[in-house]
Short mmCIF file of C-alpha atoms and ligand atoms in Angstrom, two decimals:
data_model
loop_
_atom_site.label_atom_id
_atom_site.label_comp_id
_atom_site.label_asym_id
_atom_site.label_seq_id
_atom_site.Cartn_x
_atom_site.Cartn_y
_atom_site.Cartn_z
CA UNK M 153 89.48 106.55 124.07
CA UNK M 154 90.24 105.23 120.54
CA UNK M 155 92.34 101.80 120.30
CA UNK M 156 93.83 99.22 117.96
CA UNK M 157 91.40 96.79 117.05
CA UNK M 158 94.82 94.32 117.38
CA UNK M 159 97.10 93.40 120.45
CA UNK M 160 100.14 93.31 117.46
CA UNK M 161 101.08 93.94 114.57
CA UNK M 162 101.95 91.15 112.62
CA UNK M 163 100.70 92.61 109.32
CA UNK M 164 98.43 95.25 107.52
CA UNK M 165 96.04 92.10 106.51
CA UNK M 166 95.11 92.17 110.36
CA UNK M 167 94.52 96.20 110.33
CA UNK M 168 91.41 98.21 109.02
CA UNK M 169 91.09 101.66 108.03
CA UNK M 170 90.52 103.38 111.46
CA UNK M 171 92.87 101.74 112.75
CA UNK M 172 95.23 103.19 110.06
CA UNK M 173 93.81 106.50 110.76
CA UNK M 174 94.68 106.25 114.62
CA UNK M 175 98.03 105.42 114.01
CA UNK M 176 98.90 108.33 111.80
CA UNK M 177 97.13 110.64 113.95
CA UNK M 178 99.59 109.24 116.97
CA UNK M 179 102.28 109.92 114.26
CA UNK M 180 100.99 113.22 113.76
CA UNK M 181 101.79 114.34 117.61
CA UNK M 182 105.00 112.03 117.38
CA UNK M 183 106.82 113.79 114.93
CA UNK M 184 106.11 116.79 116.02
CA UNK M 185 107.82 115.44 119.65
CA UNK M 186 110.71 114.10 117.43
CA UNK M 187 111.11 117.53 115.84
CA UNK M 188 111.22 119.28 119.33
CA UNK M 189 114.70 120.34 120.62
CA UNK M 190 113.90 117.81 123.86
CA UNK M 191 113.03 114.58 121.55
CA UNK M 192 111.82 112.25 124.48
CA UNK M 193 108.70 111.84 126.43
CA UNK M 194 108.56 109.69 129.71
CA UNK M 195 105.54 107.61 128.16
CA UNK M 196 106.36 104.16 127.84
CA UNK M 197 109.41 104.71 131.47
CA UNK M 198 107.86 101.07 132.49
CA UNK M 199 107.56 99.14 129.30
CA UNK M 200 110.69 97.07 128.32
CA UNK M 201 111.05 96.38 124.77
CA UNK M 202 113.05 93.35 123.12
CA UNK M 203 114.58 93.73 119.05
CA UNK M 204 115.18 90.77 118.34
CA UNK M 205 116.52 90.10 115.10
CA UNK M 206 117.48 86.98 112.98
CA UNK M 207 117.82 88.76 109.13
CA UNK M 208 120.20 91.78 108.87
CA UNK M 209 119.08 95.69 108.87
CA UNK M 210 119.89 99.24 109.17
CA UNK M 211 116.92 101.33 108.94
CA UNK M 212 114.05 99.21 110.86
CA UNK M 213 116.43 98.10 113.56
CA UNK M 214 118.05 102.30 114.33
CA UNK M 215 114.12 103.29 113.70
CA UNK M 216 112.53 101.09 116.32
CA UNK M 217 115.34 101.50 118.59
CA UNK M 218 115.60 105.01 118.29
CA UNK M 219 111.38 104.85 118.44
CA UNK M 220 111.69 103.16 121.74
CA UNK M 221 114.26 105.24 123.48
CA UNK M 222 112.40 108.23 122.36
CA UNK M 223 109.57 107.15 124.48
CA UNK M 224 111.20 106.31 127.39
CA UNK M 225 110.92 102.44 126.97
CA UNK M 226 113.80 100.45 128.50
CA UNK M 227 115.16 98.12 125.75
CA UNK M 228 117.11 95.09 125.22
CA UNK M 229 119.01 94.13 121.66
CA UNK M 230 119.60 90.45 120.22
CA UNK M 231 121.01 89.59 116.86
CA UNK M 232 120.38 85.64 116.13
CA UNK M 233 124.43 85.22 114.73
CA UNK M 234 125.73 85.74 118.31
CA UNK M 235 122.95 83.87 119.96
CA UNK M 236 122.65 80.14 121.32
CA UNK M 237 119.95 79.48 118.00
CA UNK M 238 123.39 78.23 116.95
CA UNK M 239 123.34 75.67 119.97
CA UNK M 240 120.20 74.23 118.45
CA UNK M 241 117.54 76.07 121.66
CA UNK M 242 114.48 76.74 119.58
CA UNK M 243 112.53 79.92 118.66
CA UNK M 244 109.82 79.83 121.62
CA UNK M 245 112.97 78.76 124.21
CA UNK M 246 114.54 81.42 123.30
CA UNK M 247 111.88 84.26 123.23
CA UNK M 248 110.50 82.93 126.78
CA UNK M 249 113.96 83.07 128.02
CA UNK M 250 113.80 86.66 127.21
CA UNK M 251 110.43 87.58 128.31
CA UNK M 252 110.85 86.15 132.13
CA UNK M 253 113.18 89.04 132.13
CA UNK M 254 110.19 90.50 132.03
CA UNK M 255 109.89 91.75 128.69
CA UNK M 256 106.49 93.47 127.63
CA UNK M 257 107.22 93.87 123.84
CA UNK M 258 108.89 92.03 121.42
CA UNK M 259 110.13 93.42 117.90
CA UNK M 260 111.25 90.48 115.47
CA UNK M 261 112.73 90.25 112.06
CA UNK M 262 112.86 87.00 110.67
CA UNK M 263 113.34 84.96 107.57
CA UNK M 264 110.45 83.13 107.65
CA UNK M 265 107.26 84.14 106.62
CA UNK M 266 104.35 84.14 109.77
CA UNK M 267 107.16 83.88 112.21
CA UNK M 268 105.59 86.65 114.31
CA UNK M 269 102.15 84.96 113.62
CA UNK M 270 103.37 81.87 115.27
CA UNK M 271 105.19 83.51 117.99
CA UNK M 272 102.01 85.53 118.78
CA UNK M 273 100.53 82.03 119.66
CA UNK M 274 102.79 80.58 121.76
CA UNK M 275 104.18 83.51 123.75
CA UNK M 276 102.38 86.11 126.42
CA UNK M 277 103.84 89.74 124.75
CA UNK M 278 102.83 91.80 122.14
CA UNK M 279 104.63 91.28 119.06
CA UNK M 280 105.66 93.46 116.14
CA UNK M 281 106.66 91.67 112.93
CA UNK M 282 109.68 93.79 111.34
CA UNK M 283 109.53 91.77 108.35
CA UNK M 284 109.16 88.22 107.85
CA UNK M 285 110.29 86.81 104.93
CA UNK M 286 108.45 87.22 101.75
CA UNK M 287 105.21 87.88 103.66
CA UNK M 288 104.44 91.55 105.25
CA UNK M 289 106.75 94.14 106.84
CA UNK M 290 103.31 96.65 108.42
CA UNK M 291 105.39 99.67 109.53
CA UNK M 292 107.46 99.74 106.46
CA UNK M 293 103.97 100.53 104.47
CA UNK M 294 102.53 102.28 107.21
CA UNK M 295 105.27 104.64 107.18
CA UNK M 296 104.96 104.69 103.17
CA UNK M 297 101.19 106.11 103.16
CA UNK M 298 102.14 108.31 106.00
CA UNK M 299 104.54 110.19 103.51
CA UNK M 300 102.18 109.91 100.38
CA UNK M 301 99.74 111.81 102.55
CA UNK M 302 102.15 114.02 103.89
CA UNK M 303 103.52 114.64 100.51
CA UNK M 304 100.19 114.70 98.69
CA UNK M 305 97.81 115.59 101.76
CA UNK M 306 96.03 112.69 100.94
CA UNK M 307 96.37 109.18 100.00
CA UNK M 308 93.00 108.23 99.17
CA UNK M 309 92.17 108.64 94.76
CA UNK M 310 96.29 109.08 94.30
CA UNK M 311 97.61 106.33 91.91
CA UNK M 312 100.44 104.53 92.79
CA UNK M 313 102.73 102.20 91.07
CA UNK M 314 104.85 99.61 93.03
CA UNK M 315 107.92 98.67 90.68
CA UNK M 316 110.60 95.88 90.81
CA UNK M 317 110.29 92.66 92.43
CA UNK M 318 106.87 92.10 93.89
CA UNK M 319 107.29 88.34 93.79
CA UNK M 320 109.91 88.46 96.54
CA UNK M 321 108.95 91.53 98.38
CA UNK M 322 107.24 91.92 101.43
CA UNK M 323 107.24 95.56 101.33
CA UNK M 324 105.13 95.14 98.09
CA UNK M 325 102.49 93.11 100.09
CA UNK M 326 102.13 95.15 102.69
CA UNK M 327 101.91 98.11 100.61
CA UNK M 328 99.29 96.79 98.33
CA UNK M 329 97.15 96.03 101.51
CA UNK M 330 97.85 99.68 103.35
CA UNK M 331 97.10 101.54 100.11
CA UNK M 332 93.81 99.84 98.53
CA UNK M 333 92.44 100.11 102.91
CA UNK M 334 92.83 103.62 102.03
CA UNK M 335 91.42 104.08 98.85
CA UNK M 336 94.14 103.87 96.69
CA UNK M 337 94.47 103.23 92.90
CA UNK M 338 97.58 100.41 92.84
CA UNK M 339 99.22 99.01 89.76
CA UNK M 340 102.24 96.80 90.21
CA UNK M 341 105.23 96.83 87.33
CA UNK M 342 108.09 94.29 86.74
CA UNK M 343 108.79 91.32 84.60
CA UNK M 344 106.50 89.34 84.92
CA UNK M 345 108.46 86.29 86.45
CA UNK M 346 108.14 88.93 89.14
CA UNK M 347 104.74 89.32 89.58
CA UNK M 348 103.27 86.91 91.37
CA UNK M 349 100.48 84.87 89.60
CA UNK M 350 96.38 86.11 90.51
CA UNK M 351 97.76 89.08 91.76
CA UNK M 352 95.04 91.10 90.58
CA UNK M 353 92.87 89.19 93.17
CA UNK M 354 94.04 91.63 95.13
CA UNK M 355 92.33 94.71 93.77
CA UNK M 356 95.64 95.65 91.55
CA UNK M 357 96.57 95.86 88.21
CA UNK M 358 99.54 94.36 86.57
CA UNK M 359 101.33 96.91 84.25
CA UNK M 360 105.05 95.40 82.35
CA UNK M 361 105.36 98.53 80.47
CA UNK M 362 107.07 101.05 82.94
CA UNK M 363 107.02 103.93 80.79
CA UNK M 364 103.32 103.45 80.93
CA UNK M 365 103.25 102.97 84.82
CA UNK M 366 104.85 106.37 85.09
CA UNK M 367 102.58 107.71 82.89
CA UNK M 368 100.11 107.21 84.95
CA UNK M 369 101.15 107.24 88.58
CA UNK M 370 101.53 109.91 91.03
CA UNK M 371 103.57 107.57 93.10
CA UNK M 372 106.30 105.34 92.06
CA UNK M 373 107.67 102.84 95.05
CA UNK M 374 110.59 102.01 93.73
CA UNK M 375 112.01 98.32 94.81
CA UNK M 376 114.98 96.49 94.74
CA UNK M 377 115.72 93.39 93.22
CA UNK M 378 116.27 90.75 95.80
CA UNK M 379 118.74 88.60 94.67
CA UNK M 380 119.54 87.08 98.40
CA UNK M 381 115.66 85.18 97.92
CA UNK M 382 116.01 83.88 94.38
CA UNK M 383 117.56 80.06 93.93
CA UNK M 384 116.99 80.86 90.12
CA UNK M 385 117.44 83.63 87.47
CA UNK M 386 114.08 85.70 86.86
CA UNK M 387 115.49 87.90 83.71
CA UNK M 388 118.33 87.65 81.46
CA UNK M 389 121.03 90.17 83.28
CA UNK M 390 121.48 92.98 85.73
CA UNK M 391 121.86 95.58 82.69
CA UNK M 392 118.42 94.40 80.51
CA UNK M 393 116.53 94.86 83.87
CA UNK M 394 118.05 98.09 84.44
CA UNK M 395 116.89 99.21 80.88
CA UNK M 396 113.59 98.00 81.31
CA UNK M 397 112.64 98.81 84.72
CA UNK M 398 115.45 100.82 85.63
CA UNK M 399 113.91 104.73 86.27
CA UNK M 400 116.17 107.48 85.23
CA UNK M 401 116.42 111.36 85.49
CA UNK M 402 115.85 111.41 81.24
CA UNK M 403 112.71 109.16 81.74
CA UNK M 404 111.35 111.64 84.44
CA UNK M 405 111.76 114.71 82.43
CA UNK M 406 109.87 113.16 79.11
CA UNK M 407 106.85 112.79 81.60
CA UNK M 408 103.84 115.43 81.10
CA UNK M 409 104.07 115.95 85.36
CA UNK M 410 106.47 115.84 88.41
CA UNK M 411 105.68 112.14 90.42
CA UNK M 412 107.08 111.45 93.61
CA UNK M 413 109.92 109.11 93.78
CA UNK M 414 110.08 106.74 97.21
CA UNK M 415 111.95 103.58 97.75
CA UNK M 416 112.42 101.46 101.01
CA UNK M 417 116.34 100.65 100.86
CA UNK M 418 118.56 99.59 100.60
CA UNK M 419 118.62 101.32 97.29
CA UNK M 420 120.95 99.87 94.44
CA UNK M 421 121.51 103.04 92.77
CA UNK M 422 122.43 102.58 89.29
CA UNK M 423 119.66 99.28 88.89
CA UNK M 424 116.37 100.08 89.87
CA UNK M 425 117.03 103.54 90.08
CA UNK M 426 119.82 105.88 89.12
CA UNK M 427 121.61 108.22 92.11
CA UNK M 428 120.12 111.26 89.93
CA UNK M 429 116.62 110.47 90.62
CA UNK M 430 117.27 108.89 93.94
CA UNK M 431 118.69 112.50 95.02
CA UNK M 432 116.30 114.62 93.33
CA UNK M 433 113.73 116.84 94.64
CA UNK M 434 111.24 114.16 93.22
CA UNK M 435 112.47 111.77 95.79
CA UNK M 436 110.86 111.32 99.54
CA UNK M 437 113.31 108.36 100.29
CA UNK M 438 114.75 110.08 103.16
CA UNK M 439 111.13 111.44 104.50
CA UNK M 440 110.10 108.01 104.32
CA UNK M 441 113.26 107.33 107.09
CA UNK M 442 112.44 109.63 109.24
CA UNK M 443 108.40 109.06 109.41
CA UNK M 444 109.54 106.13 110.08
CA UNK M 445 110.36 106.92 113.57
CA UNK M 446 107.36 108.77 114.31
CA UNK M 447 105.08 105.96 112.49
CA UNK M 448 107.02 103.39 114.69
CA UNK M 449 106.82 105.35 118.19
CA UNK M 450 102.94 105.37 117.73
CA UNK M 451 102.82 101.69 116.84
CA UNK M 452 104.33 101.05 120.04
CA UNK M 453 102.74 103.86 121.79
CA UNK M 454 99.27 102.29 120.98
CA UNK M 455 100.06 98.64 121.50
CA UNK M 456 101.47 98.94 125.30
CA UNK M 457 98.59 100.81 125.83
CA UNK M 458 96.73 97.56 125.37
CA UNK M 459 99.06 95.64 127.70
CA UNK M 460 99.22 98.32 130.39
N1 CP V 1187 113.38 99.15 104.53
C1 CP V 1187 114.00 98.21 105.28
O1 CP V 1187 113.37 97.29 105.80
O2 CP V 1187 115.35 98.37 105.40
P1 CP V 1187 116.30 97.48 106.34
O3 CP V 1187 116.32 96.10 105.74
O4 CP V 1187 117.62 98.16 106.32
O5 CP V 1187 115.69 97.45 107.71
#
């Protein structure tokens, strides 16, 4: 029987390509579940899942719950602000305090990047990182690819442009790793105080001109600017970014073909992209939202069968 190669996910970097492949295969029979008019299967009835999350969220924190109840898993929610963190108990206290509950699975968004790696180290479950900081968020891109192929049938040759704030994104990171495993063509497109320095030595190419980007994608990831990570100003104003990276209906229609338009959210319509575009038939944004529930079902799906 096919398996991860991993006992969690705590990033793409830690994934290869078949073990990309297995996952959207589990997808594949996943959505179809989620798309049934009885959504749940009795899978994971003895597996006991913890969210645990210390950085807000809408979509990752619904998907994986929703992800988790669809398969039967028992689970237990805990946001850091209403915690005893603020007492001072530390980060391994208070995830072993939750596991001899006996938890099996822990899901964790946190501010700082390798939290999950370190976590992984020190505690007995499997953990999924849900974003840490600056550094990887794995089902965000896996859930990504799954909709370029569903959207494109393939992912593999397609060229796709990642636009906006790389420096601070981890959904850039983990995208750039998910897509060039898979064989595609990446370019990544922002002002360059947003690209991070040697990013090429990643197998990308840098691209400042976005008219040109769009030119040649057939994918453009659109990200927001995140202002919550910066200490510092990266461009001059809101407005000049807007007219230089910002991607509009009018800039759309001057292109020679039809590209597909996807953004993680929480989409600032009107900066990066305008509510036009963002609710055109060019956009996948809300595909991407609900793969994201089949993409995160077989993540869990095919980690608990390693703990089982
Ligand atoms: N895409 C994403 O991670 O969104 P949330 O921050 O709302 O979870």
């Amino acid at each position: 029987m096919s398996e991860l190669s991993v006992n969690h996910l705590l990033g793409i970097k830690y994934l290869n390509k078949k073990d990309i492949d297995l996952i959207f295969e589990t997808a594949d029979h996943f959505k179809e579940v989620i798309n049934r008019s009885i959504k749940k299967v009795p899978t994971l009835r003895d597996i006991t899942i913890a969210n645990i999350f210390f950085e807000n969220s809408t979509r990752t924190k619904l998907s994986f719950e929703l992800a988790e109840k669809r398969l039967s898993a028992d689970v237990i929610n805990f946001s850091a602000g209403q915690s005893s963190l603020k007492k001072g108990e530390t980060l391994i206290d208070t995830v072993n305090n939750i596991l001899s509950m006996k938890v099996d699975m822990v899901v964790m968004r946190h501010p700082n990047p390798g939290a999950g790696i370190f976590l992984s180290k020190h505690v007995s479950a499997a953990i999924v990182n849900a974003g840490d900081g600056a550094h990887e968020h794995p089902t965000q891109a896996l859930l990504d690819s799954y909709s370029i192929r569903e959207k494109l049938s393939e992912v593999a040759g397609k060229n796709v442009v990642i636009v906006g704030d790389i420096l601070h994104s981890r959904v850039a990171l983990s995208n750039i790793f998910a897509l060039k495993l898979q064989g595609a063509n990446v370019k990544v497109c922002g002002p360059k105080t947003l690209i991070p320095k040697h990013i090429e030595s990643l197998g990308v190419e840098v691209e400042t001109n976005l008219i040109k980007a769009l030119e040649w994608c057939d994918v453009a990831n659109m990200l927001r600017v995140q202002n919550e990570r910066m200490d510092i100003s990266y461009f001059p104003t809101t407005r000049e970014y807007t007219q230089q990276f910002g991607v509009t209906k009018s800039i759309l229609q001057k292109l020679d073909k039809e590209i597909v338009i996807m953004h993680p959210g929480p989409i600032n319509r009107g900066v990066e992209i305008t509510s036009d575009v963002a609710d055109s038939g060019q956009s996948i944004i809300l595909n991407q939202v609900e793969n994201g529930v089949a993409i995160r079902m077989a993540v869990i799906y095919l980690l608990a069968s390693k703990i089982k």
